[in-house]
mmCIF file with all atom_site columns, C-alpha atoms in Angstrom:
data_model
loop_
_atom_site.group_PDB
_atom_site.id
_atom_site.type_symbol
_atom_site.label_atom_id
_atom_site.label_alt_id
_atom_site.label_comp_id
_atom_site.label_asym_id
_atom_site.label_entity_id
_atom_site.label_seq_id
_atom_site.pdbx_PDB_ins_code
_atom_site.Cartn_x
_atom_site.Cartn_y
_atom_site.Cartn_z
_atom_site.occupancy
_atom_site.B_iso_or_equiv
_atom_site.pdbx_formal_charge
_atom_site.auth_seq_id
_atom_site.auth_comp_id
_atom_site.auth_asym_id
_atom_site.auth_atom_id
_atom_site.pdbx_PDB_model_num
ATOM 1   C CA . MET L 1 1   ? 2.390  0.148   -27.772 1.00 65.00 ? 186 MET L CA 1
ATOM 2   C CA . SER L 1 2   ? 2.976  1.872   -24.424 1.00 79.00 ? 187 SER L CA 1
ATOM 3   C CA . LEU L 1 3   ? 5.958  1.033   -22.232 1.00 77.00 ? 188 LEU L CA 1
ATOM 4   C CA . LEU L 1 4   ? 3.613  -0.210  -19.496 1.00 81.00 ? 189 LEU L CA 1
ATOM 5   C CA . ARG L 1 5   ? 1.974  -2.579  -21.968 1.00 81.00 ? 190 ARG L CA 1
ATOM 6   C CA . VAL L 1 6   ? 5.353  -3.914  -23.097 1.00 79.00 ? 191 VAL L CA 1
ATOM 7   C CA . ILE L 1 7   ? 6.363  -4.577  -19.489 1.00 82.00 ? 192 ILE L CA 1
ATOM 8   C CA . GLU L 1 8   ? 3.101  -6.425  -18.865 1.00 87.00 ? 193 GLU L CA 1
ATOM 9   C CA . LEU L 1 9   ? 3.738  -8.663  -21.874 1.00 87.00 ? 194 LEU L CA 1
ATOM 10  C CA . MET L 1 10  ? 7.303  -9.387  -20.772 1.00 88.00 ? 195 MET L CA 1
ATOM 11  C CA . LYS L 1 11  ? 6.090  -10.294 -17.294 1.00 90.00 ? 196 LYS L CA 1
ATOM 12  C CA . LYS L 1 12  ? 3.563  -12.692 -18.791 1.00 92.00 ? 197 LYS L CA 1
ATOM 13  C CA . ARG L 1 13  ? 6.270  -14.322 -20.901 1.00 93.00 ? 198 ARG L CA 1
ATOM 14  C CA . GLU L 1 14  ? 8.536  -14.621 -17.863 1.00 93.00 ? 199 GLU L CA 1
ATOM 15  C CA . GLU L 1 15  ? 5.795  -16.358 -15.878 1.00 94.00 ? 200 GLU L CA 1
ATOM 16  C CA . GLU L 1 16  ? 5.592  -18.942 -18.656 1.00 95.00 ? 201 GLU L CA 1
ATOM 17  C CA . VAL L 1 17  ? 9.381  -19.311 -18.675 1.00 96.00 ? 202 VAL L CA 1
ATOM 18  C CA . LEU L 1 18  ? 9.268  -19.995 -14.935 1.00 96.00 ? 203 LEU L CA 1
ATOM 19  C CA . LYS L 1 19  ? 6.747  -22.809 -15.515 1.00 97.00 ? 204 LYS L CA 1
ATOM 20  C CA . ILE L 1 20  ? 8.823  -24.521 -18.193 1.00 97.00 ? 205 ILE L CA 1
ATOM 21  C CA . ILE L 1 21  ? 12.042 -24.140 -16.181 1.00 97.00 ? 206 ILE L CA 1
ATOM 22  C CA . ARG L 1 22  ? 10.396 -25.830 -13.196 1.00 97.00 ? 207 ARG L CA 1
ATOM 23  C CA . TYR L 1 23  ? 9.119  -28.591 -15.474 1.00 97.00 ? 208 TYR L CA 1
ATOM 24  C CA . LEU L 1 24  ? 12.521 -29.095 -17.100 1.00 97.00 ? 209 LEU L CA 1
ATOM 25  C CA . SER L 1 25  ? 14.250 -29.192 -13.716 1.00 97.00 ? 210 SER L CA 1
ATOM 26  C CA . GLY L 1 26  ? 11.942 -32.003 -12.660 1.00 97.00 ? 211 GLY L CA 1
ATOM 27  C CA . LYS L 1 27  ? 12.566 -33.977 -15.846 1.00 96.00 ? 212 LYS L CA 1
ATOM 28  C CA . THR L 1 28  ? 16.367 -33.635 -15.687 1.00 96.00 ? 213 THR L CA 1
ATOM 29  C CA . LYS L 1 29  ? 16.924 -34.205 -11.949 1.00 96.00 ? 214 LYS L CA 1
ATOM 30  C CA . GLU L 1 30  ? 17.543 -30.510 -11.275 1.00 96.00 ? 215 GLU L CA 1
ATOM 31  C CA . PHE L 1 31  ? 19.413 -30.039 -14.570 1.00 97.00 ? 216 PHE L CA 1
ATOM 32  C CA . LYS L 1 32  ? 21.917 -32.804 -13.768 1.00 96.00 ? 217 LYS L CA 1
ATOM 33  C CA . ASN L 1 33  ? 20.809 -35.559 -16.196 1.00 93.00 ? 218 ASN L CA 1
ATOM 34  C CA . PRO L 1 34  ? 21.543 -34.481 -18.838 1.00 93.00 ? 219 PRO L CA 1
ATOM 35  C CA . LYS L 1 35  ? 23.465 -31.581 -17.356 1.00 96.00 ? 220 LYS L CA 1
ATOM 36  C CA . LEU L 1 36  ? 22.050 -28.310 -18.617 1.00 97.00 ? 221 LEU L CA 1
ATOM 37  C CA . VAL L 1 37  ? 23.851 -25.000 -18.084 1.00 98.00 ? 222 VAL L CA 1
ATOM 38  C CA . MET L 1 38  ? 21.884 -21.779 -18.469 1.00 98.00 ? 223 MET L CA 1
ATOM 39  C CA . ILE L 1 39  ? 23.411 -18.997 -20.566 1.00 97.00 ? 224 ILE L CA 1
ATOM 40  C CA . GLY L 1 40  ? 22.059 -15.826 -22.194 1.00 93.00 ? 225 GLY L CA 1
ATOM 41  C CA . GLY L 1 41  ? 20.029 -13.090 -20.551 1.00 92.00 ? 226 GLY L CA 1
ATOM 42  C CA . TYR L 1 42  ? 18.620 -15.166 -17.717 1.00 95.00 ? 227 TYR L CA 1
ATOM 43  C CA . ALA L 1 43  ? 22.100 -16.347 -16.645 1.00 96.00 ? 228 ALA L CA 1
ATOM 44  C CA . LEU L 1 44  ? 23.173 -12.693 -16.499 1.00 96.00 ? 229 LEU L CA 1
ATOM 45  C CA . ARG L 1 45  ? 21.142 -12.414 -13.304 1.00 95.00 ? 230 ARG L CA 1
ATOM 46  C CA . ALA L 1 46  ? 23.670 -14.673 -11.562 1.00 96.00 ? 231 ALA L CA 1
ATOM 47  C CA . PHE L 1 47  ? 26.504 -12.202 -12.221 1.00 96.00 ? 232 PHE L CA 1
ATOM 48  C CA . ILE L 1 48  ? 25.081 -8.708  -11.743 1.00 92.00 ? 233 ILE L CA 1
ATOM 49  C CA . ARG L 1 49  ? 22.710 -7.116  -9.256  1.00 80.00 ? 234 ARG L CA 1
ATOM 50  C CA . PHE L 1 50  ? 20.092 -5.763  -11.624 1.00 72.00 ? 235 PHE L CA 1
ATOM 51  C CA . SER L 1 51  ? 18.068 -7.784  -14.072 1.00 71.00 ? 236 SER L CA 1
ATOM 52  C CA . ARG L 1 52  ? 16.483 -6.989  -17.395 1.00 73.00 ? 237 ARG L CA 1
ATOM 53  C CA . TYR L 1 53  ? 13.696 -8.683  -19.253 1.00 75.00 ? 238 TYR L CA 1
ATOM 54  C CA . THR L 1 54  ? 14.870 -11.014 -22.001 1.00 81.00 ? 239 THR L CA 1
ATOM 55  C CA . ARG L 1 55  ? 13.014 -12.833 -24.747 1.00 78.00 ? 240 ARG L CA 1
ATOM 56  C CA . ASP L 1 56  ? 15.001 -16.069 -24.860 1.00 83.00 ? 241 ASP L CA 1
ATOM 57  C CA . CYS L 1 57  ? 15.984 -18.725 -22.355 1.00 94.00 ? 242 CYS L CA 1
ATOM 58  C CA . ASP L 1 58  ? 19.086 -20.655 -23.417 1.00 97.00 ? 243 ASP L CA 1
ATOM 59  C CA . PHE L 1 59  ? 20.858 -23.809 -22.254 1.00 98.00 ? 244 PHE L CA 1
ATOM 60  C CA . ILE L 1 60  ? 24.075 -25.528 -23.330 1.00 98.00 ? 245 ILE L CA 1
ATOM 61  C CA . LEU L 1 61  ? 25.040 -29.217 -23.191 1.00 96.00 ? 246 LEU L CA 1
ATOM 62  C CA . ARG L 1 62  ? 28.289 -31.111 -23.705 1.00 94.00 ? 247 ARG L CA 1
ATOM 63  C CA . LYS L 1 63  ? 28.417 -33.138 -26.932 1.00 91.00 ? 248 LYS L CA 1
ATOM 64  C CA . ARG L 1 64  ? 29.311 -36.789 -26.379 1.00 82.00 ? 249 ARG L CA 1
ATOM 65  C CA . ASP L 1 65  ? 28.450 -40.055 -28.119 1.00 74.00 ? 250 ASP L CA 1
ATOM 66  C CA . GLY L 1 66  ? 24.915 -39.738 -29.388 1.00 80.00 ? 251 GLY L CA 1
ATOM 67  C CA . TRP L 1 67  ? 22.676 -36.719 -28.799 1.00 88.00 ? 252 TRP L CA 1
ATOM 68  C CA . HIS L 1 68  ? 21.284 -35.365 -25.551 1.00 90.00 ? 253 HIS L CA 1
ATOM 69  C CA . LEU L 1 69  ? 18.844 -33.402 -27.688 1.00 93.00 ? 254 LEU L CA 1
ATOM 70  C CA . GLY L 1 70  ? 17.050 -36.670 -28.376 1.00 90.00 ? 255 GLY L CA 1
ATOM 71  C CA . GLU L 1 71  ? 16.589 -37.247 -24.663 1.00 91.00 ? 256 GLU L CA 1
ATOM 72  C CA . LEU L 1 72  ? 15.087 -33.794 -24.271 1.00 94.00 ? 257 LEU L CA 1
ATOM 73  C CA . ASN L 1 73  ? 12.761 -34.453 -27.201 1.00 92.00 ? 258 ASN L CA 1
ATOM 74  C CA . GLU L 1 74  ? 11.182 -37.232 -25.217 1.00 93.00 ? 259 GLU L CA 1
ATOM 75  C CA . VAL L 1 75  ? 10.135 -34.970 -22.335 1.00 95.00 ? 260 VAL L CA 1
ATOM 76  C CA . ILE L 1 76  ? 8.794  -31.942 -24.216 1.00 96.00 ? 261 ILE L CA 1
ATOM 77  C CA . PRO L 1 77  ? 5.380  -30.940 -22.790 1.00 96.00 ? 262 PRO L CA 1
ATOM 78  C CA . ARG L 1 78  ? 2.318  -31.512 -24.967 1.00 95.00 ? 263 ARG L CA 1
ATOM 79  C CA . ASP L 1 79  ? 1.515  -27.816 -25.194 1.00 95.00 ? 264 ASP L CA 1
ATOM 80  C CA . TRP L 1 80  ? 4.992  -27.060 -26.581 1.00 97.00 ? 265 TRP L CA 1
ATOM 81  C CA . ARG L 1 81  ? 6.397  -27.967 -29.995 1.00 96.00 ? 266 ARG L CA 1
ATOM 82  C CA . ILE L 1 82  ? 9.824  -28.244 -31.606 1.00 96.00 ? 267 ILE L CA 1
ATOM 83  C CA . GLU L 1 83  ? 10.271 -25.311 -33.959 1.00 96.00 ? 268 GLU L CA 1
ATOM 84  C CA . GLU L 1 84  ? 13.805 -26.177 -35.072 1.00 96.00 ? 269 GLU L CA 1
ATOM 85  C CA . LEU L 1 85  ? 16.157 -29.136 -34.722 1.00 96.00 ? 270 LEU L CA 1
ATOM 86  C CA . LYS L 1 86  ? 19.673 -29.427 -36.162 1.00 94.00 ? 271 LYS L CA 1
ATOM 87  C CA . GLU L 1 87  ? 22.074 -32.299 -35.549 1.00 93.00 ? 272 GLU L CA 1
ATOM 88  C CA . ARG L 1 88  ? 25.416 -31.784 -37.252 1.00 93.00 ? 273 ARG L CA 1
ATOM 89  C CA . GLU L 1 89  ? 28.731 -33.567 -36.788 1.00 91.00 ? 274 GLU L CA 1
ATOM 90  C CA . ARG L 1 90  ? 30.085 -31.222 -34.089 1.00 92.00 ? 275 ARG L CA 1
ATOM 91  C CA . TYR L 1 91  ? 27.036 -29.383 -32.821 1.00 96.00 ? 276 TYR L CA 1
ATOM 92  C CA . GLY L 1 92  ? 23.288 -29.556 -32.365 1.00 96.00 ? 277 GLY L CA 1
ATOM 93  C CA . PHE L 1 93  ? 20.565 -27.004 -31.849 1.00 97.00 ? 278 PHE L CA 1
ATOM 94  C CA . MET L 1 94  ? 16.941 -27.340 -30.772 1.00 97.00 ? 279 MET L CA 1
ATOM 95  C CA . ARG L 1 95  ? 14.244 -24.781 -30.052 1.00 97.00 ? 280 ARG L CA 1
ATOM 96  C CA . TRP L 1 96  ? 11.092 -25.461 -28.048 1.00 97.00 ? 281 TRP L CA 1
ATOM 97  C CA . LEU L 1 97  ? 8.263  -23.091 -28.836 1.00 97.00 ? 282 LEU L CA 1
ATOM 98  C CA . LYS L 1 98  ? 4.922  -22.132 -27.339 1.00 96.00 ? 283 LYS L CA 1
ATOM 99  C CA . PHE L 1 99  ? 2.442  -19.321 -27.989 1.00 95.00 ? 284 PHE L CA 1
ATOM 100 C CA . ILE L 1 100 ? 0.328  -17.928 -25.171 1.00 93.00 ? 285 ILE L CA 1
ATOM 101 C CA . ARG L 1 101 ? -2.426 -15.324 -25.112 1.00 89.00 ? 286 ARG L CA 1
ATOM 102 C CA . TYR L 1 102 ? -2.543 -12.186 -23.039 1.00 84.00 ? 287 TYR L CA 1
ATOM 103 C CA . ASP L 1 103 ? -5.738 -10.242 -23.698 1.00 83.00 ? 288 ASP L CA 1
ATOM 104 C CA . LYS L 1 104 ? -5.713 -10.080 -27.508 1.00 83.00 ? 289 LYS L CA 1
ATOM 105 C CA . THR L 1 105 ? -1.941 -10.379 -27.864 1.00 88.00 ? 290 THR L CA 1
ATOM 106 C CA . ARG L 1 106 ? -0.153 -13.548 -28.965 1.00 91.00 ? 291 ARG L CA 1
ATOM 107 C CA . ILE L 1 107 ? 3.138  -13.992 -27.103 1.00 92.00 ? 292 ILE L CA 1
ATOM 108 C CA . LYS L 1 108 ? 5.989  -16.218 -28.260 1.00 94.00 ? 293 LYS L CA 1
ATOM 109 C CA . VAL L 1 109 ? 7.898  -18.198 -25.603 1.00 95.00 ? 294 VAL L CA 1
ATOM 110 C CA . SER L 1 110 ? 10.942 -20.267 -26.550 1.00 96.00 ? 295 SER L CA 1
ATOM 111 C CA . LEU L 1 111 ? 13.732 -22.374 -25.051 1.00 97.00 ? 296 LEU L CA 1
ATOM 112 C CA . ASP L 1 112 ? 16.961 -22.935 -26.979 1.00 97.00 ? 297 ASP L CA 1
ATOM 113 C CA . PHE L 1 113 ? 19.293 -25.886 -26.409 1.00 98.00 ? 298 PHE L CA 1
ATOM 114 C CA . MET L 1 114 ? 22.828 -25.838 -27.854 1.00 97.00 ? 299 MET L CA 1
ATOM 115 C CA . GLU L 1 115 ? 24.925 -28.990 -27.820 1.00 97.00 ? 300 GLU L CA 1
ATOM 116 C CA . GLY L 1 116 ? 28.638 -29.049 -28.630 1.00 97.00 ? 301 GLY L CA 1
ATOM 117 C CA . GLU L 1 117 ? 28.937 -25.435 -29.786 1.00 97.00 ? 302 GLU L CA 1
ATOM 118 C CA . VAL L 1 118 ? 27.326 -22.065 -29.212 1.00 98.00 ? 303 VAL L CA 1
ATOM 119 C CA . ARG L 1 119 ? 26.826 -20.620 -32.683 1.00 95.00 ? 304 ARG L CA 1
ATOM 120 C CA . GLY L 1 120 ? 25.829 -17.084 -33.625 1.00 90.00 ? 305 GLY L CA 1
ATOM 121 C CA . ARG L 1 121 ? 24.310 -15.580 -36.736 1.00 87.00 ? 306 ARG L CA 1
ATOM 122 C CA . LYS L 1 122 ? 27.611 -15.631 -38.646 1.00 88.00 ? 307 LYS L CA 1
ATOM 123 C CA . GLU L 1 123 ? 29.676 -18.709 -39.447 1.00 89.00 ? 308 GLU L CA 1
ATOM 124 C CA . GLU L 1 124 ? 32.712 -17.466 -37.471 1.00 91.00 ? 309 GLU L CA 1
ATOM 125 C CA . GLU L 1 125 ? 30.679 -16.799 -34.310 1.00 95.00 ? 310 GLU L CA 1
ATOM 126 C CA . VAL L 1 126 ? 31.475 -20.091 -32.561 1.00 97.00 ? 311 VAL L CA 1
ATOM 127 C CA . VAL L 1 127 ? 32.299 -20.965 -28.963 1.00 98.00 ? 312 VAL L CA 1
ATOM 128 C CA . LEU L 1 128 ? 33.117 -24.587 -28.146 1.00 98.00 ? 313 LEU L CA 1
ATOM 129 C CA . ILE L 1 129 ? 31.257 -26.226 -25.261 1.00 98.00 ? 314 ILE L CA 1
ATOM 130 C CA . ASP L 1 130 ? 34.131 -28.255 -23.836 1.00 97.00 ? 315 ASP L CA 1
ATOM 131 C CA . GLU L 1 131 ? 34.249 -30.480 -20.778 1.00 96.00 ? 316 GLU L CA 1
ATOM 132 C CA . ASP L 1 132 ? 35.744 -27.742 -18.580 1.00 97.00 ? 317 ASP L CA 1
ATOM 133 C CA . MET L 1 133 ? 32.870 -25.396 -19.405 1.00 98.00 ? 318 MET L CA 1
ATOM 134 C CA . ILE L 1 134 ? 30.345 -27.909 -18.135 1.00 97.00 ? 319 ILE L CA 1
ATOM 135 C CA . GLU L 1 135 ? 32.407 -29.176 -15.187 1.00 96.00 ? 320 GLU L CA 1
ATOM 136 C CA . LYS L 1 136 ? 33.280 -25.672 -13.914 1.00 97.00 ? 321 LYS L CA 1
ATOM 137 C CA . SER L 1 137 ? 29.702 -24.452 -14.098 1.00 98.00 ? 322 SER L CA 1
ATOM 138 C CA . ARG L 1 138 ? 28.192 -23.705 -10.710 1.00 97.00 ? 323 ARG L CA 1
ATOM 139 C CA . GLN L 1 139 ? 24.764 -24.016 -9.186  1.00 97.00 ? 324 GLN L CA 1
ATOM 140 C CA . THR L 1 140 ? 23.175 -20.788 -8.088  1.00 97.00 ? 325 THR L CA 1
ATOM 141 C CA . PHE L 1 141 ? 19.821 -19.065 -7.864  1.00 96.00 ? 326 PHE L CA 1
ATOM 142 C CA . VAL L 1 142 ? 18.464 -16.781 -10.553 1.00 95.00 ? 327 VAL L CA 1
ATOM 143 C CA . THR L 1 143 ? 15.261 -14.820 -10.186 1.00 93.00 ? 328 THR L CA 1
ATOM 144 C CA . ILE L 1 144 ? 12.533 -15.531 -12.727 1.00 94.00 ? 329 ILE L CA 1
ATOM 145 C CA . ALA L 1 145 ? 9.082  -13.991 -12.345 1.00 92.00 ? 330 ALA L CA 1
ATOM 146 C CA . GLU L 1 146 ? 10.077 -12.868 -8.826  1.00 90.00 ? 331 GLU L CA 1
ATOM 147 C CA . GLU L 1 147 ? 10.929 -16.440 -7.736  1.00 94.00 ? 332 GLU L CA 1
ATOM 148 C CA . ASN L 1 148 ? 14.394 -17.896 -7.112  1.00 95.00 ? 333 ASN L CA 1
ATOM 149 C CA . VAL L 1 149 ? 15.209 -20.898 -9.275  1.00 96.00 ? 334 VAL L CA 1
ATOM 150 C CA . ARG L 1 150 ? 18.280 -23.084 -8.803  1.00 97.00 ? 335 ARG L CA 1
ATOM 151 C CA . VAL L 1 151 ? 20.212 -23.615 -12.056 1.00 98.00 ? 336 VAL L CA 1
ATOM 152 C CA . PHE L 1 152 ? 23.726 -24.157 -13.366 1.00 98.00 ? 337 PHE L CA 1
ATOM 153 C CA . VAL L 1 153 ? 25.514 -21.155 -14.886 1.00 98.00 ? 338 VAL L CA 1
ATOM 154 C CA . PRO L 1 154 ? 28.942 -21.042 -16.580 1.00 98.00 ? 339 PRO L CA 1
ATOM 155 C CA . ASP L 1 155 ? 32.194 -19.884 -15.069 1.00 98.00 ? 340 ASP L CA 1
ATOM 156 C CA . TYR L 1 156 ? 32.411 -16.098 -15.298 1.00 98.00 ? 341 TYR L CA 1
ATOM 157 C CA . GLY L 1 157 ? 35.204 -16.184 -17.881 1.00 97.00 ? 342 GLY L CA 1
ATOM 158 C CA . ASP L 1 158 ? 33.311 -18.561 -20.176 1.00 98.00 ? 343 ASP L CA 1
ATOM 159 C CA . TYR L 1 159 ? 30.156 -16.472 -19.905 1.00 98.00 ? 344 TYR L CA 1
ATOM 160 C CA . PHE L 1 160 ? 32.123 -13.309 -20.673 1.00 96.00 ? 345 PHE L CA 1
ATOM 161 C CA . ILE L 1 161 ? 33.645 -14.892 -23.784 1.00 97.00 ? 346 ILE L CA 1
ATOM 162 C CA . MET L 1 162 ? 30.245 -15.970 -25.086 1.00 97.00 ? 347 MET L CA 1
ATOM 163 C CA . LYS L 1 163 ? 28.930 -12.431 -24.657 1.00 96.00 ? 348 LYS L CA 1
ATOM 164 C CA . VAL L 1 164 ? 31.868 -10.928 -26.576 1.00 95.00 ? 349 VAL L CA 1
ATOM 165 C CA . VAL L 1 165 ? 31.603 -13.386 -29.475 1.00 97.00 ? 350 VAL L CA 1
ATOM 166 C CA . SER L 1 166 ? 27.852 -12.730 -29.744 1.00 95.00 ? 351 SER L CA 1
ATOM 167 C CA . CYS L 1 167 ? 28.318 -8.960  -29.396 1.00 92.00 ? 352 CYS L CA 1
ATOM 168 C CA . ARG L 1 168 ? 24.788 -7.762  -30.149 1.00 90.00 ? 353 ARG L CA 1
ATOM 169 C CA . ALA L 1 169 ? 23.859 -4.336  -28.783 1.00 88.00 ? 354 ALA L CA 1
ATOM 170 C CA . SER L 1 170 ? 22.286 -5.928  -25.689 1.00 89.00 ? 355 SER L CA 1
ATOM 171 C CA . ASP L 1 171 ? 25.416 -8.088  -25.199 1.00 92.00 ? 356 ASP L CA 1
ATOM 172 C CA . ILE L 1 172 ? 27.683 -5.035  -25.222 1.00 90.00 ? 357 ILE L CA 1
ATOM 173 C CA . ARG L 1 173 ? 25.592 -3.362  -22.523 1.00 89.00 ? 358 ARG L CA 1
ATOM 174 C CA . ASP L 1 174 ? 25.732 -6.609  -20.545 1.00 92.00 ? 359 ASP L CA 1
ATOM 175 C CA . ILE L 1 175 ? 29.520 -6.772  -20.936 1.00 91.00 ? 360 ILE L CA 1
ATOM 176 C CA . ALA L 1 176 ? 29.876 -3.230  -19.603 1.00 87.00 ? 361 ALA L CA 1
ATOM 177 C CA . SER L 1 177 ? 27.723 -4.156  -16.600 1.00 89.00 ? 362 SER L CA 1
ATOM 178 C CA . LEU L 1 178 ? 29.719 -7.353  -16.030 1.00 92.00 ? 363 LEU L CA 1
ATOM 179 C CA . ILE L 1 179 ? 33.002 -5.419  -16.029 1.00 88.00 ? 364 ILE L CA 1
ATOM 180 C CA . HIS L 1 180 ? 31.539 -2.820  -13.685 1.00 86.00 ? 365 HIS L CA 1
ATOM 181 C CA . GLU L 1 181 ? 30.415 -5.507  -11.219 1.00 91.00 ? 366 GLU L CA 1
ATOM 182 C CA . ASN L 1 182 ? 33.101 -8.179  -11.584 1.00 93.00 ? 367 ASN L CA 1
ATOM 183 C CA . GLY L 1 183 ? 36.075 -6.786  -13.501 1.00 89.00 ? 368 GLY L CA 1
ATOM 184 C CA . ILE L 1 184 ? 37.897 -8.566  -16.327 1.00 90.00 ? 369 ILE L CA 1
ATOM 185 C CA . PRO L 1 185 ? 37.951 -12.382 -16.017 1.00 93.00 ? 370 PRO L CA 1
ATOM 186 C CA . LYS L 1 186 ? 41.295 -13.923 -15.084 1.00 92.00 ? 371 LYS L CA 1
ATOM 187 C CA . ALA L 1 187 ? 43.356 -15.959 -17.600 1.00 92.00 ? 372 ALA L CA 1
ATOM 188 C CA . LEU L 1 188 ? 41.066 -14.702 -20.340 1.00 94.00 ? 373 LEU L CA 1
ATOM 189 C CA . SER L 1 189 ? 43.519 -15.023 -23.251 1.00 94.00 ? 374 SER L CA 1
ATOM 190 C CA . GLN L 1 190 ? 44.306 -18.635 -22.410 1.00 96.00 ? 375 GLN L CA 1
ATOM 191 C CA . ARG L 1 191 ? 40.642 -19.557 -22.236 1.00 97.00 ? 376 ARG L CA 1
ATOM 192 C CA . VAL L 1 192 ? 39.877 -17.792 -25.526 1.00 97.00 ? 377 VAL L CA 1
ATOM 193 C CA . LYS L 1 193 ? 42.475 -20.008 -27.253 1.00 96.00 ? 378 LYS L CA 1
ATOM 194 C CA . GLN L 1 194 ? 40.795 -23.104 -25.825 1.00 97.00 ? 379 GLN L CA 1
ATOM 195 C CA . ILE L 1 195 ? 37.168 -22.457 -26.753 1.00 98.00 ? 380 ILE L CA 1
ATOM 196 C CA . VAL L 1 196 ? 37.099 -19.904 -29.590 1.00 98.00 ? 381 VAL L CA 1
ATOM 197 C CA . PRO L 1 197 ? 38.141 -21.520 -32.914 1.00 97.00 ? 382 PRO L CA 1
ATOM 198 C CA . ASN L 1 198 ? 38.687 -18.063 -34.436 1.00 95.00 ? 383 ASN L CA 1
ATOM 199 C CA . PRO L 1 199 ? 40.255 -15.962 -31.631 1.00 95.00 ? 384 PRO L CA 1
ATOM 200 C CA . LYS L 1 200 ? 40.615 -12.979 -33.985 1.00 95.00 ? 385 LYS L CA 1
ATOM 201 C CA . ILE L 1 201 ? 36.872 -12.387 -33.852 1.00 95.00 ? 386 ILE L CA 1
ATOM 202 C CA . PHE L 1 202 ? 37.032 -12.100 -30.052 1.00 94.00 ? 387 PHE L CA 1
ATOM 203 C CA . TYR L 1 203 ? 39.814 -9.483  -30.017 1.00 92.00 ? 388 TYR L CA 1
ATOM 204 C CA . SER L 1 204 ? 38.397 -7.597  -32.983 1.00 93.00 ? 389 SER L CA 1
ATOM 205 C CA . ARG L 1 205 ? 35.061 -7.193  -31.245 1.00 92.00 ? 390 ARG L CA 1
ATOM 206 C CA . ILE L 1 206 ? 36.735 -6.149  -28.008 1.00 90.00 ? 391 ILE L CA 1
ATOM 207 C CA . ARG L 1 207 ? 38.657 -3.371  -29.803 1.00 88.00 ? 392 ARG L CA 1
ATOM 208 C CA . ARG L 1 208 ? 36.067 -2.186  -32.299 1.00 88.00 ? 393 ARG L CA 1
ATOM 209 C CA . ARG L 1 209 ? 32.772 -2.612  -30.471 1.00 87.00 ? 394 ARG L CA 1
ATOM 210 C CA . VAL L 1 210 ? 33.025 -3.484  -26.784 1.00 86.00 ? 395 VAL L CA 1
ATOM 211 C CA . ILE L 1 211 ? 35.594 -0.873  -25.691 1.00 83.00 ? 396 ILE L CA 1
ATOM 212 C CA . PRO L 1 212 ? 34.024 2.164   -27.446 1.00 81.00 ? 397 PRO L CA 1
ATOM 213 C CA . VAL L 1 213 ? 30.477 1.388   -26.316 1.00 75.00 ? 398 VAL L CA 1
ATOM 214 C CA . SER L 1 214 ? 31.454 0.195   -22.825 1.00 68.00 ? 399 SER L CA 1
ATOM 215 C CA . TYR L 1 215 ? 33.511 3.334   -22.230 1.00 66.00 ? 400 TYR L CA 1
ATOM 216 C CA . LYS L 1 216 ? 30.474 5.510   -22.845 1.00 66.00 ? 401 LYS L CA 1
ATOM 217 C CA . PHE L 1 217 ? 28.165 3.206   -20.897 1.00 60.00 ? 402 PHE L CA 1
ATOM 218 C CA . LEU L 1 218 ? 30.458 2.926   -17.877 1.00 57.00 ? 403 LEU L CA 1
ATOM 219 C CA . GLY L 1 219 ? 30.969 6.684   -17.855 1.00 57.00 ? 404 GLY L CA 1
ATOM 220 C CA . THR L 1 220 ? 27.209 7.183   -17.693 1.00 51.00 ? 405 THR L CA 1
ATOM 221 C CA . LEU L 1 221 ? 26.881 4.467   -15.053 1.00 46.00 ? 406 LEU L CA 1
ATOM 222 C CA . ALA L 1 222 ? 29.610 6.045   -12.900 1.00 47.00 ? 407 ALA L CA 1
ATOM 223 C CA . THR L 1 223 ? 27.875 9.418   -13.116 1.00 45.00 ? 408 THR L CA 1
ATOM 224 C CA . LEU L 1 224 ? 24.557 7.884   -12.059 1.00 39.00 ? 409 LEU L CA 1
ATOM 225 C CA . THR L 1 225 ? 26.249 6.062   -9.165  1.00 44.00 ? 410 THR L CA 1
ATOM 226 C CA . LEU L 1 226 ? 27.916 9.239   -7.856  1.00 39.00 ? 411 LEU L CA 1
ATOM 227 C CA . THR L 1 227 ? 24.699 11.186  -8.232  1.00 35.00 ? 412 THR L CA 1
ATOM 228 C CA . SER L 1 228 ? 22.693 8.605   -6.288  1.00 34.00 ? 413 SER L CA 1
ATOM 229 C CA . ARG L 1 229 ? 25.248 8.699   -3.458  1.00 42.00 ? 414 ARG L CA 1
ATOM 230 C CA . ASN L 1 230 ? 24.825 12.441  -3.129  1.00 39.00 ? 415 ASN L CA 1
ATOM 231 C CA . LEU L 1 231 ? 21.014 12.350  -3.006  1.00 29.00 ? 416 LEU L CA 1
#
């Protein structure tokens, strides 16, 4: 598949994401009831100047008595379905799913909701969604399908920590870009102790994965920046 074709498909997916984000904003009083905080690739657009296409749109919620996921279940649009729903003692996860057609291609669009904890592929990849994370989130505009949408995003330090714990290849590139634009978050060690049950995984990934890859990435980025200034 050509690069142009891939970009066209990503644009089509993003248009659908814009529609569901608008719908969800209306059903939750602009993401305030229940309070939804955007994370992942779309939230990255609130912290750095360039944006990249991303497959997933993710939200987090604070776990309290009962489940907010149940409230969201009640407002899911008819043309969407629940692909996955987990409700455990400390955390919950739900994925909304929809397939759309573009020419002869079937495109998957999904929204993920994480309540109580952000959990990765491995058991130790856990970040707690505490009260401070939700309360310190801020409202801002992110661009989706060339339109500005008002959402909540986490505090920079909390977002940075989630990226490090996840630490996929795309996350490492994002971390390098975040450092280039915003520097290292303040009081990072203290916050890691508060929301990462296994702090060793955070520091291990900083040393073994983030630093080596970011060093190369930032070196390339600095070269490109100097070159562009001389053009």
